[in-house]
Short mmCIF file of C-alpha atoms in Angstrom, two decimals:
data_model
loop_
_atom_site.label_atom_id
_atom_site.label_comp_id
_atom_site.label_asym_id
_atom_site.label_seq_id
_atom_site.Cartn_x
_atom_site.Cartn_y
_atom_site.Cartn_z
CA UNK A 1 -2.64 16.61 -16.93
CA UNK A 2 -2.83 16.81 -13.10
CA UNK A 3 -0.04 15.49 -11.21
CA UNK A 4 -2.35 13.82 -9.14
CA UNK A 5 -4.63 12.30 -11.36
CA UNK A 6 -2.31 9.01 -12.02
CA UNK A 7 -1.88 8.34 -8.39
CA UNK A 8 -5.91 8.71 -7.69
CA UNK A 9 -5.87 6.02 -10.98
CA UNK A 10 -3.06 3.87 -9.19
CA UNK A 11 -5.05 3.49 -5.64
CA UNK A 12 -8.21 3.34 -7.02
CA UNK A 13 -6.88 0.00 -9.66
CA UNK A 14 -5.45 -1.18 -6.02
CA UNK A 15 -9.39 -1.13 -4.61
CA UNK A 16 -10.34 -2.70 -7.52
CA UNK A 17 -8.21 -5.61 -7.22
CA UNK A 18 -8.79 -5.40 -3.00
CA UNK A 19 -12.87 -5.94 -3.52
CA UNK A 20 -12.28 -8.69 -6.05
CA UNK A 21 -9.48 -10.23 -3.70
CA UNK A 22 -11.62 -10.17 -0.69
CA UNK A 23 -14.98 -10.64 -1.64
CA UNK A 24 -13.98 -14.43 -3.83
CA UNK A 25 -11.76 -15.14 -0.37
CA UNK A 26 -14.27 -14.59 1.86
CA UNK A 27 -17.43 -15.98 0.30
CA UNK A 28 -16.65 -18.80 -2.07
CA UNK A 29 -17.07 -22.01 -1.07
CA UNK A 30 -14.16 -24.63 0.32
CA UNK A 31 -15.49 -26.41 -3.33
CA UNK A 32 -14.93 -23.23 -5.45
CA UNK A 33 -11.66 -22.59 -3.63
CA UNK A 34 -10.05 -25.31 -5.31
CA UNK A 35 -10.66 -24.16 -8.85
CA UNK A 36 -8.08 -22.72 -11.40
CA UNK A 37 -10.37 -19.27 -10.57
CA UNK A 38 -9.77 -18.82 -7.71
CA UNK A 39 -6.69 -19.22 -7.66
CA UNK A 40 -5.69 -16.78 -10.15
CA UNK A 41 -8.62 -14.40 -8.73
CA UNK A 42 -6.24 -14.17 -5.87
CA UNK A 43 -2.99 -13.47 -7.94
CA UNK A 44 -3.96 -9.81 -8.00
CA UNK A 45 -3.99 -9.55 -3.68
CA UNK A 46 -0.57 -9.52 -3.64
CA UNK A 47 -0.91 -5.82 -5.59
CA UNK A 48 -3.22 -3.71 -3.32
CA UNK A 49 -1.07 -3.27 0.09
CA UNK A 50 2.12 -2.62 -1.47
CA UNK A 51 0.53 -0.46 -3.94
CA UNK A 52 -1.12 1.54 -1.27
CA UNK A 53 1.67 2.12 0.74
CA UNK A 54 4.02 2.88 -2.20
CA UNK A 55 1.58 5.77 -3.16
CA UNK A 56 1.92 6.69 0.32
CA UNK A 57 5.69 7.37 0.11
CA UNK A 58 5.21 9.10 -3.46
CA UNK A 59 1.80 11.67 -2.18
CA UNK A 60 4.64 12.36 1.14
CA UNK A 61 7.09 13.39 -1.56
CA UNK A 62 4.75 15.17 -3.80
CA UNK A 63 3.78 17.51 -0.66
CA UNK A 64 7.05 17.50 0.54
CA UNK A 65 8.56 19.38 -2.54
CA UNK A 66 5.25 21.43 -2.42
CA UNK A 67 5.90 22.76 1.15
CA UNK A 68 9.59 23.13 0.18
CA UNK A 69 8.86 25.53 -2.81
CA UNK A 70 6.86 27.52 -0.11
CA UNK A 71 9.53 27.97 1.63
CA UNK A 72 8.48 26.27 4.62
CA UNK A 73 11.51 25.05 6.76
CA UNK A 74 12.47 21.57 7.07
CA UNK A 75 10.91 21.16 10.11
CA UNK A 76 7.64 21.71 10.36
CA UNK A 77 7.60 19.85 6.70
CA UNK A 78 8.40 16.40 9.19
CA UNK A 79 6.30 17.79 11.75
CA UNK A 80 3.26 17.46 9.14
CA UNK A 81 4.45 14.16 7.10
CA UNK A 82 4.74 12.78 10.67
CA UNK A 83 1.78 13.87 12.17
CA UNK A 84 -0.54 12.57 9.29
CA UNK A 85 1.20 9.31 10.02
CA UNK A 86 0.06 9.46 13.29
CA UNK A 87 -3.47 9.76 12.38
CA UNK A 88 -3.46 7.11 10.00
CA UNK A 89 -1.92 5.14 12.94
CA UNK A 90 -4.41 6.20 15.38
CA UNK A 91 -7.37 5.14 12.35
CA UNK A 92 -5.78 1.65 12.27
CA UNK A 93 -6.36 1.71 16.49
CA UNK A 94 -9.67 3.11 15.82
CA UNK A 95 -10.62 0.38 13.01
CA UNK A 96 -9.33 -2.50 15.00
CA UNK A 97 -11.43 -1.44 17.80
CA UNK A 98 -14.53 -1.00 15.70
CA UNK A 99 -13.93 -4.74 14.18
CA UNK A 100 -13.37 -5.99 17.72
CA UNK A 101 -16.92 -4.69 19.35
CA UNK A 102 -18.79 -5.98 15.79
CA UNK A 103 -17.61 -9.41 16.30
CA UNK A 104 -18.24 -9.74 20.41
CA UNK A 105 -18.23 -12.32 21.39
CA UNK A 106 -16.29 -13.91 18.83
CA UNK A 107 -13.34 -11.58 18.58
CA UNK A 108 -10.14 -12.46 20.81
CA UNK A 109 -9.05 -9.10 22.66
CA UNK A 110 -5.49 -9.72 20.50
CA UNK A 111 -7.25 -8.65 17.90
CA UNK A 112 -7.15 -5.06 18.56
CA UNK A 113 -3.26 -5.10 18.73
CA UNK A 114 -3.30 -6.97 14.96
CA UNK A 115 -0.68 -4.90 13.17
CA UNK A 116 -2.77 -4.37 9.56
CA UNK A 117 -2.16 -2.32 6.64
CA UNK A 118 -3.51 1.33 8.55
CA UNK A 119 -0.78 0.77 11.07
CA UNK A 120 2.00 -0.02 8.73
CA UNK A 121 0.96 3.04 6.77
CA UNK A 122 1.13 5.40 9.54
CA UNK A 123 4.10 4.18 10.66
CA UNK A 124 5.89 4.26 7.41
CA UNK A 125 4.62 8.04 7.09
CA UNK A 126 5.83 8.52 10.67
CA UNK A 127 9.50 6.72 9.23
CA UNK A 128 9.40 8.98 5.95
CA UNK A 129 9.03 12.32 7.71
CA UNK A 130 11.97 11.38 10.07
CA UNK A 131 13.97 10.47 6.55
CA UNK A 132 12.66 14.02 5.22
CA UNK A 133 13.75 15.44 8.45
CA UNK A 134 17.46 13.73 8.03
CA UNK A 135 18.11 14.71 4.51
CA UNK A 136 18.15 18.01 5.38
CA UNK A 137 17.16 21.78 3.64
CA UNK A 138 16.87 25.18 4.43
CA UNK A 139 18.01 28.38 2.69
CA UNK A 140 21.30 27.63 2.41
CA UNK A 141 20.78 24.70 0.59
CA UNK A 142 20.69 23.99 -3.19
CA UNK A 143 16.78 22.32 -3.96
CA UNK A 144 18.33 20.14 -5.89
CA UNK A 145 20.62 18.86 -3.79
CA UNK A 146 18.33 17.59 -1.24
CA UNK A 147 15.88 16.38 -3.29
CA UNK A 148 18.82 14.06 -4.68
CA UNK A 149 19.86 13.31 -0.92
CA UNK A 150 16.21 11.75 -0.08
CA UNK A 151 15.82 9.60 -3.02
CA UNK A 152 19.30 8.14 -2.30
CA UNK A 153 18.46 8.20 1.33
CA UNK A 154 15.12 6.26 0.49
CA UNK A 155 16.59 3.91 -2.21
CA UNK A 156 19.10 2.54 0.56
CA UNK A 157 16.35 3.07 3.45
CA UNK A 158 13.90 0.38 1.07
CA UNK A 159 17.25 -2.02 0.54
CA UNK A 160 18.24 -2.11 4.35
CA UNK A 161 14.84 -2.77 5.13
CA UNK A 162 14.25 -5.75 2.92
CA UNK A 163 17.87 -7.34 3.43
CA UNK A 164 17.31 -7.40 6.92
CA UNK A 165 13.73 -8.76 6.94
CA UNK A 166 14.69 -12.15 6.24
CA UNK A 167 16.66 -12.81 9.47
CA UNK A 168 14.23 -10.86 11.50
CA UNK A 169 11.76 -13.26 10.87
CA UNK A 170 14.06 -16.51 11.36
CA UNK A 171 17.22 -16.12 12.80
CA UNK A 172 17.71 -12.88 14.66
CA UNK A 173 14.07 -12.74 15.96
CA UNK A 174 13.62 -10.00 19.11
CA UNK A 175 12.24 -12.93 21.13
CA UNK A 176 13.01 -11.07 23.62
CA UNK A 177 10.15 -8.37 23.40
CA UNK A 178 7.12 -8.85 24.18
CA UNK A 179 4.57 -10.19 21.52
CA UNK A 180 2.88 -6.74 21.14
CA UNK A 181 5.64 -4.77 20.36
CA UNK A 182 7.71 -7.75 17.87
CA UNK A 183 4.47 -7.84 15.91
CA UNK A 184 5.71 -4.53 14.48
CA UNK A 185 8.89 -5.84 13.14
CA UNK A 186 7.93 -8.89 11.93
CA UNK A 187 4.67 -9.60 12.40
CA UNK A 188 4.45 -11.99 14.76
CA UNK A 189 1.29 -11.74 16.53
CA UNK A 190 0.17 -14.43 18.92
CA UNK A 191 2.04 -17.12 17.08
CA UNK A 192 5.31 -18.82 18.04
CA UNK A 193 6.31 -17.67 14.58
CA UNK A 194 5.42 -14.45 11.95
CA UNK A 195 2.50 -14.40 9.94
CA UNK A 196 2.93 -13.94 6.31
CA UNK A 197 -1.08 -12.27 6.60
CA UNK A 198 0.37 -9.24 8.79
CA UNK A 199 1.99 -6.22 7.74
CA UNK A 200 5.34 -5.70 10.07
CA UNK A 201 7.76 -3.01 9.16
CA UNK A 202 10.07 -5.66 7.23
CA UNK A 203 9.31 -5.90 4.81
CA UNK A 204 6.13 -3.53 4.12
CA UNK A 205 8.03 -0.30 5.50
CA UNK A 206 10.32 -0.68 2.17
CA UNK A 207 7.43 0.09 -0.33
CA UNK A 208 7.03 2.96 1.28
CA UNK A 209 10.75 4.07 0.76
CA UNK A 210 10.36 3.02 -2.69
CA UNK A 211 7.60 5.59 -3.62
CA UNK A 212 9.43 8.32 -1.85
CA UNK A 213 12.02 7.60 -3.72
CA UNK A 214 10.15 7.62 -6.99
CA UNK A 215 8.17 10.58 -6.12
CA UNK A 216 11.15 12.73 -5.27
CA UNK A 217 12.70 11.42 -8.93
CA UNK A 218 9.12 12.52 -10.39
CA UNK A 219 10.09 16.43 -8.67
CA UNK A 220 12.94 16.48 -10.21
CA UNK A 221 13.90 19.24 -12.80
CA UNK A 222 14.99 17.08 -15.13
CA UNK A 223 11.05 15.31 -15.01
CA UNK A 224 9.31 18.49 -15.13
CA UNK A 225 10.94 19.33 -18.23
CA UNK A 226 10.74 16.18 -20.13
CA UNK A 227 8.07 14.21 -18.18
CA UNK A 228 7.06 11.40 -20.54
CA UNK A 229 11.19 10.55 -20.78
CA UNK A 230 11.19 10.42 -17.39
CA UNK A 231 8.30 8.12 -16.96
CA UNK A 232 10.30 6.12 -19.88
CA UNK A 233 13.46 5.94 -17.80
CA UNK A 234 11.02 4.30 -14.75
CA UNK A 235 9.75 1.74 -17.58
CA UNK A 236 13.51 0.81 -17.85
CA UNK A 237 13.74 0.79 -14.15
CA UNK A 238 10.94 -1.18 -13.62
CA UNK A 239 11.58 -3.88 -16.09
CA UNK A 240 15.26 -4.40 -15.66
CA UNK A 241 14.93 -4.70 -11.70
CA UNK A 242 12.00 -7.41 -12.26
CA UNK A 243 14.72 -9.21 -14.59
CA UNK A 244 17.29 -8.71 -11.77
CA UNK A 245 15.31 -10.22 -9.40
CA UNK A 246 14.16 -13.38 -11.32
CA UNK A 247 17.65 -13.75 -12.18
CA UNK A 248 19.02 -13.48 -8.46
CA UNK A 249 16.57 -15.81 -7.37
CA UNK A 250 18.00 -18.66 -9.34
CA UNK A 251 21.33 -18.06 -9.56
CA UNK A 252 22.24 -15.72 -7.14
CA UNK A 253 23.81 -16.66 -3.50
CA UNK A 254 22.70 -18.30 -0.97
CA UNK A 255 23.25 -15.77 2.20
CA UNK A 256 20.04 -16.70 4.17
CA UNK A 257 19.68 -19.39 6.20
CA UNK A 258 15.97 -19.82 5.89
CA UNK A 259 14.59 -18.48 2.12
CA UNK A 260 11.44 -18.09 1.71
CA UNK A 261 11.14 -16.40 -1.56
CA UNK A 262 7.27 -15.60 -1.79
CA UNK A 263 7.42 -13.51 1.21
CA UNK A 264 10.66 -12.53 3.02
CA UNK A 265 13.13 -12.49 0.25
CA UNK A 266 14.44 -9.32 -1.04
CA UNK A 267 13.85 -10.89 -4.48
CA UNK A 268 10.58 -10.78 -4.46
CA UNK A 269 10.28 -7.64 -3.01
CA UNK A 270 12.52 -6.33 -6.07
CA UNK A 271 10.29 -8.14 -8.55
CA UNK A 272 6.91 -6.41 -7.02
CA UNK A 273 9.06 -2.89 -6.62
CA UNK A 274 9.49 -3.84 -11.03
CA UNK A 275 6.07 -4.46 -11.22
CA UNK A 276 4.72 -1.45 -9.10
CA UNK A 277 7.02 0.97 -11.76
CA UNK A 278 5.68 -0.28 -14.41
CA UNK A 279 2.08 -0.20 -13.33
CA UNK A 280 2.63 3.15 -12.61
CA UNK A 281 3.82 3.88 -15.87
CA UNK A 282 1.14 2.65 -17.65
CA UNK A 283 -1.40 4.61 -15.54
CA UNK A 284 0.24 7.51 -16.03
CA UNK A 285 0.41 6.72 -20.41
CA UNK A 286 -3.20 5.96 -19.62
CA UNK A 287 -4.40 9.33 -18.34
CA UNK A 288 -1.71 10.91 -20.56
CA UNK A 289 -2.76 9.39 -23.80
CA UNK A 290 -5.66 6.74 -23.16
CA UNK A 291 -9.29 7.46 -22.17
CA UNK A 292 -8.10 8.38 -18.33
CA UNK A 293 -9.10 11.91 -18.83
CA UNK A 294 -11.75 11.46 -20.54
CA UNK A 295 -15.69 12.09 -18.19
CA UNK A 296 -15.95 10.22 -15.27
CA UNK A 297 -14.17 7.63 -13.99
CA UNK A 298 -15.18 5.22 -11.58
CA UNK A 299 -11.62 3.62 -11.05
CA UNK A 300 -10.38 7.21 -10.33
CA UNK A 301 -13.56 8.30 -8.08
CA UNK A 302 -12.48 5.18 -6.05
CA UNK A 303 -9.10 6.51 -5.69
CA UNK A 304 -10.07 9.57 -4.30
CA UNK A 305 -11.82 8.03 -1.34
CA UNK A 306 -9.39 4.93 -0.47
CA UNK A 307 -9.68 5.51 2.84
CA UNK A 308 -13.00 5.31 2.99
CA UNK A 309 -13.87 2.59 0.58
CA UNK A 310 -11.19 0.48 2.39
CA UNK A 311 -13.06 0.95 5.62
CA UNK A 312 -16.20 0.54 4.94
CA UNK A 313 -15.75 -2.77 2.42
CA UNK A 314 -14.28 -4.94 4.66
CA UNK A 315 -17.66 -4.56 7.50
CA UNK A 316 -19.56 -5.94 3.92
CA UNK A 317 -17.16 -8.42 3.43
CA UNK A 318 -15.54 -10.09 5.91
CA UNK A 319 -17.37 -8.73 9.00
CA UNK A 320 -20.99 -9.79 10.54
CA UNK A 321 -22.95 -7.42 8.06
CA UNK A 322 -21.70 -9.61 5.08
CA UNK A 323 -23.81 -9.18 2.41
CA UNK A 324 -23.28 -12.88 1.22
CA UNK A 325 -23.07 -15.71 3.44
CA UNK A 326 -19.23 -16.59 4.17
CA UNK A 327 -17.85 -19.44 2.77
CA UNK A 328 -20.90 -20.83 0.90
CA UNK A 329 -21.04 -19.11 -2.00
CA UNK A 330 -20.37 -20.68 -5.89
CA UNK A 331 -18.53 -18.52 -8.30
CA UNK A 332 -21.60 -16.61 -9.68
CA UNK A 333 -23.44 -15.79 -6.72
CA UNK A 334 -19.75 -14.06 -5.57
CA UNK A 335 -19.32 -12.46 -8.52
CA UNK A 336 -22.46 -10.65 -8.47
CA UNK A 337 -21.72 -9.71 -4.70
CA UNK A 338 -18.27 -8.40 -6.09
CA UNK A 339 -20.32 -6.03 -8.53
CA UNK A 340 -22.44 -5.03 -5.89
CA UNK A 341 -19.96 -3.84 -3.65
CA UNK A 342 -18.49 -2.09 -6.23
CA UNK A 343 -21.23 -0.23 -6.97
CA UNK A 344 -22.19 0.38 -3.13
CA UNK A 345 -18.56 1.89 -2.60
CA UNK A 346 -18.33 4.04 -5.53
CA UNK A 347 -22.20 5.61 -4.17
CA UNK A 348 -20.59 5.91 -1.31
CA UNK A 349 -17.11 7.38 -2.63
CA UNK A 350 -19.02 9.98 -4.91
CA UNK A 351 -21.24 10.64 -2.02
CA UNK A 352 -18.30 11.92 0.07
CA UNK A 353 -16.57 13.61 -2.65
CA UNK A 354 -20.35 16.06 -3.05
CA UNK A 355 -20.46 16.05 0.67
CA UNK A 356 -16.95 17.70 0.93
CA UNK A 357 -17.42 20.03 -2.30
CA UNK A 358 -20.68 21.63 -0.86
CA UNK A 359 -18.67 21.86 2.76
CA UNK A 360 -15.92 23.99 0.66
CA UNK A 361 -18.88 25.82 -0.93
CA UNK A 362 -20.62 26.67 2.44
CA UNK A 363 -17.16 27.58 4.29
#
């Protein structure tokens, strides 16, 4: 099995659950909003961002190791991680701007300084590469040994990160920068407090640790030569740190003076890290042993193009070319504009994927 299939199974499941997310939020009714479906139809949002960026930090670990058994110095391995953070930052610029001149005259010019999920990925990249770039390498220097040194370095990056994030959004605010720039740590905004609908460093920047983390456990030599026990030790991982967290939630200490469990607390963001594992581990039994590898896949097409599906959705969505009319829509009308999108993205996703192949071809 490819390395890479899994993780192309893993973000395309997360644009899956984004289209369903959005497309109920943005065109059911106020009516329909106040059903039992809805509600859980919106369980699964709180899966696609920090999936996303968690399959960020494991693809920068994946290439990492890939450029290290190369032989290419520490270095310009950073330099690359970093720069493709850049880019992704520079899209998320790009994509607020394009969403700002579509809804003139609408749009508020803060818009374009919104920190969404594009910036926080290229910014966690951007944070990863520096990490890469700290825990060291060279010729000199066992494989092993620093492969070891960034998962620690990234488990205790993610846990600084979300102990902290609590206080930076309550009690030791940066007031004292300006609203642009305290939007990145804790999503601020406009607002004379954070929004819980932004993505500032704490806590999203953590997720990002976390699949670096796992990634560099899934290089390690110990993986390679017994994979599926590896993927069973994650299971553990996963279900034990889920347990944790429920269980320090109600009993454990009260150290914050403002909790706020479903979206500061380092709780939670243990019991979505369990959840993420174990996802992950049952994609990857899935294209190991299921019907993953079996003809074509539309969850894993979808995967391929995330980018690109993410993009293009949210204009069809959300934006002034909905297809549906926002916010006056019953259950079944939205439901067949869900499937519809669907479709229209994987066209579009297999689409790209030809368009690139006969580029290859020609070049």
């Amino acid at each position: 099995m490819k390395r890479l299939a899994y993780i192309d199974w893993m973000r395309g499941l997360a644009c899956v659950l984004m289209f369903e997310t959005h497309c109920y939020d943005s065109w059911l009714s106020a009516e329909a909003k106040k059903t039992e479906f809805f509600r859980y139809s919106q369980m699964g949002g709180t899966l696609p961002a920090p999936l996303f960026i968690f399959l960020a930090g494991v693809s920068v670990a994946l290439v990492t190791e890939k450029l290290r058994g190369k032989g290419v110095a520490r270095g310009a391995i950073a330099k690359q991680v970093m720069w493709r953070g850049a880019e992704i930052f520079g899209l998320g610029i790009l994509f607020r701007i394009q969403e700002f001149i579509l809804g003139i005259p609408i749009s508020p010019w803060t818009d374009l300084l919104r920190v969404d999920v594009l910036n926080i990925l290229g910014l966690s990249m951007i944070l990863l590469g520096i990490l890469c770039w700290v825990a060291g390498g060279g010729d000199a220097v066992v494989a092993a040994m620093v492969r070891t040194r960034n998962l620690v370095l990234a488990l205790a990056a993610a846990a600084v990160v979300s102990i902290v994030t609590p206080a930076l959004w309550t009690t030791w605010r940066p007031q004292f920068l300006p609203w642009q720039v305290e939007s990145y740590v804790n999503g601020v905004h406009i607002f004379d407090k954070p929004q819980v609908w932004l993505f500032p460093i704490f806590p999203w920047a953590a997720f990002a640790f976390l699949g670096l983390a796992v990634g560099f456990w899934l290089c390690t030599d110990f993986v390679k030569r017994r994979e599926e026990l590896g993927f069973l030790v994650l299971v553990l991982a996963g279900v034990v740190t889920f347990c944790a967290a429920l269980a320090l939630d109600r009993w454990g200490p009260a150290v914050y003076a403002v909790y706020d469990y479903w979206h500061t607390s380092p709780n939670f963001f243990l019991a979505r890290c369990g959840v993420i594992v174990v996802i992950l581990c049952f994609v990857y039994a899935w294209c190991r042993w299921g019907w993953g590898p079996v003809g074509f896949s539309p969850v894993q097409q979808l995967g391929r193009t995330s980018l690109l599906v993410y993009w293009v959705h949210i204009e069809f969505v959300y934006g002034r070319l909905s297809i549906l009319p926002k916010g006056r829509c019953e259950i079944a009308a939205a439901t067949a504009g869900l499937c519809l999108i669907f479709l229209a993205m994987l066209g579009l996703s297999v689409a790209r994927t030809r368009w690139s192949l006969r580029r290859e071809l020609v070049g």
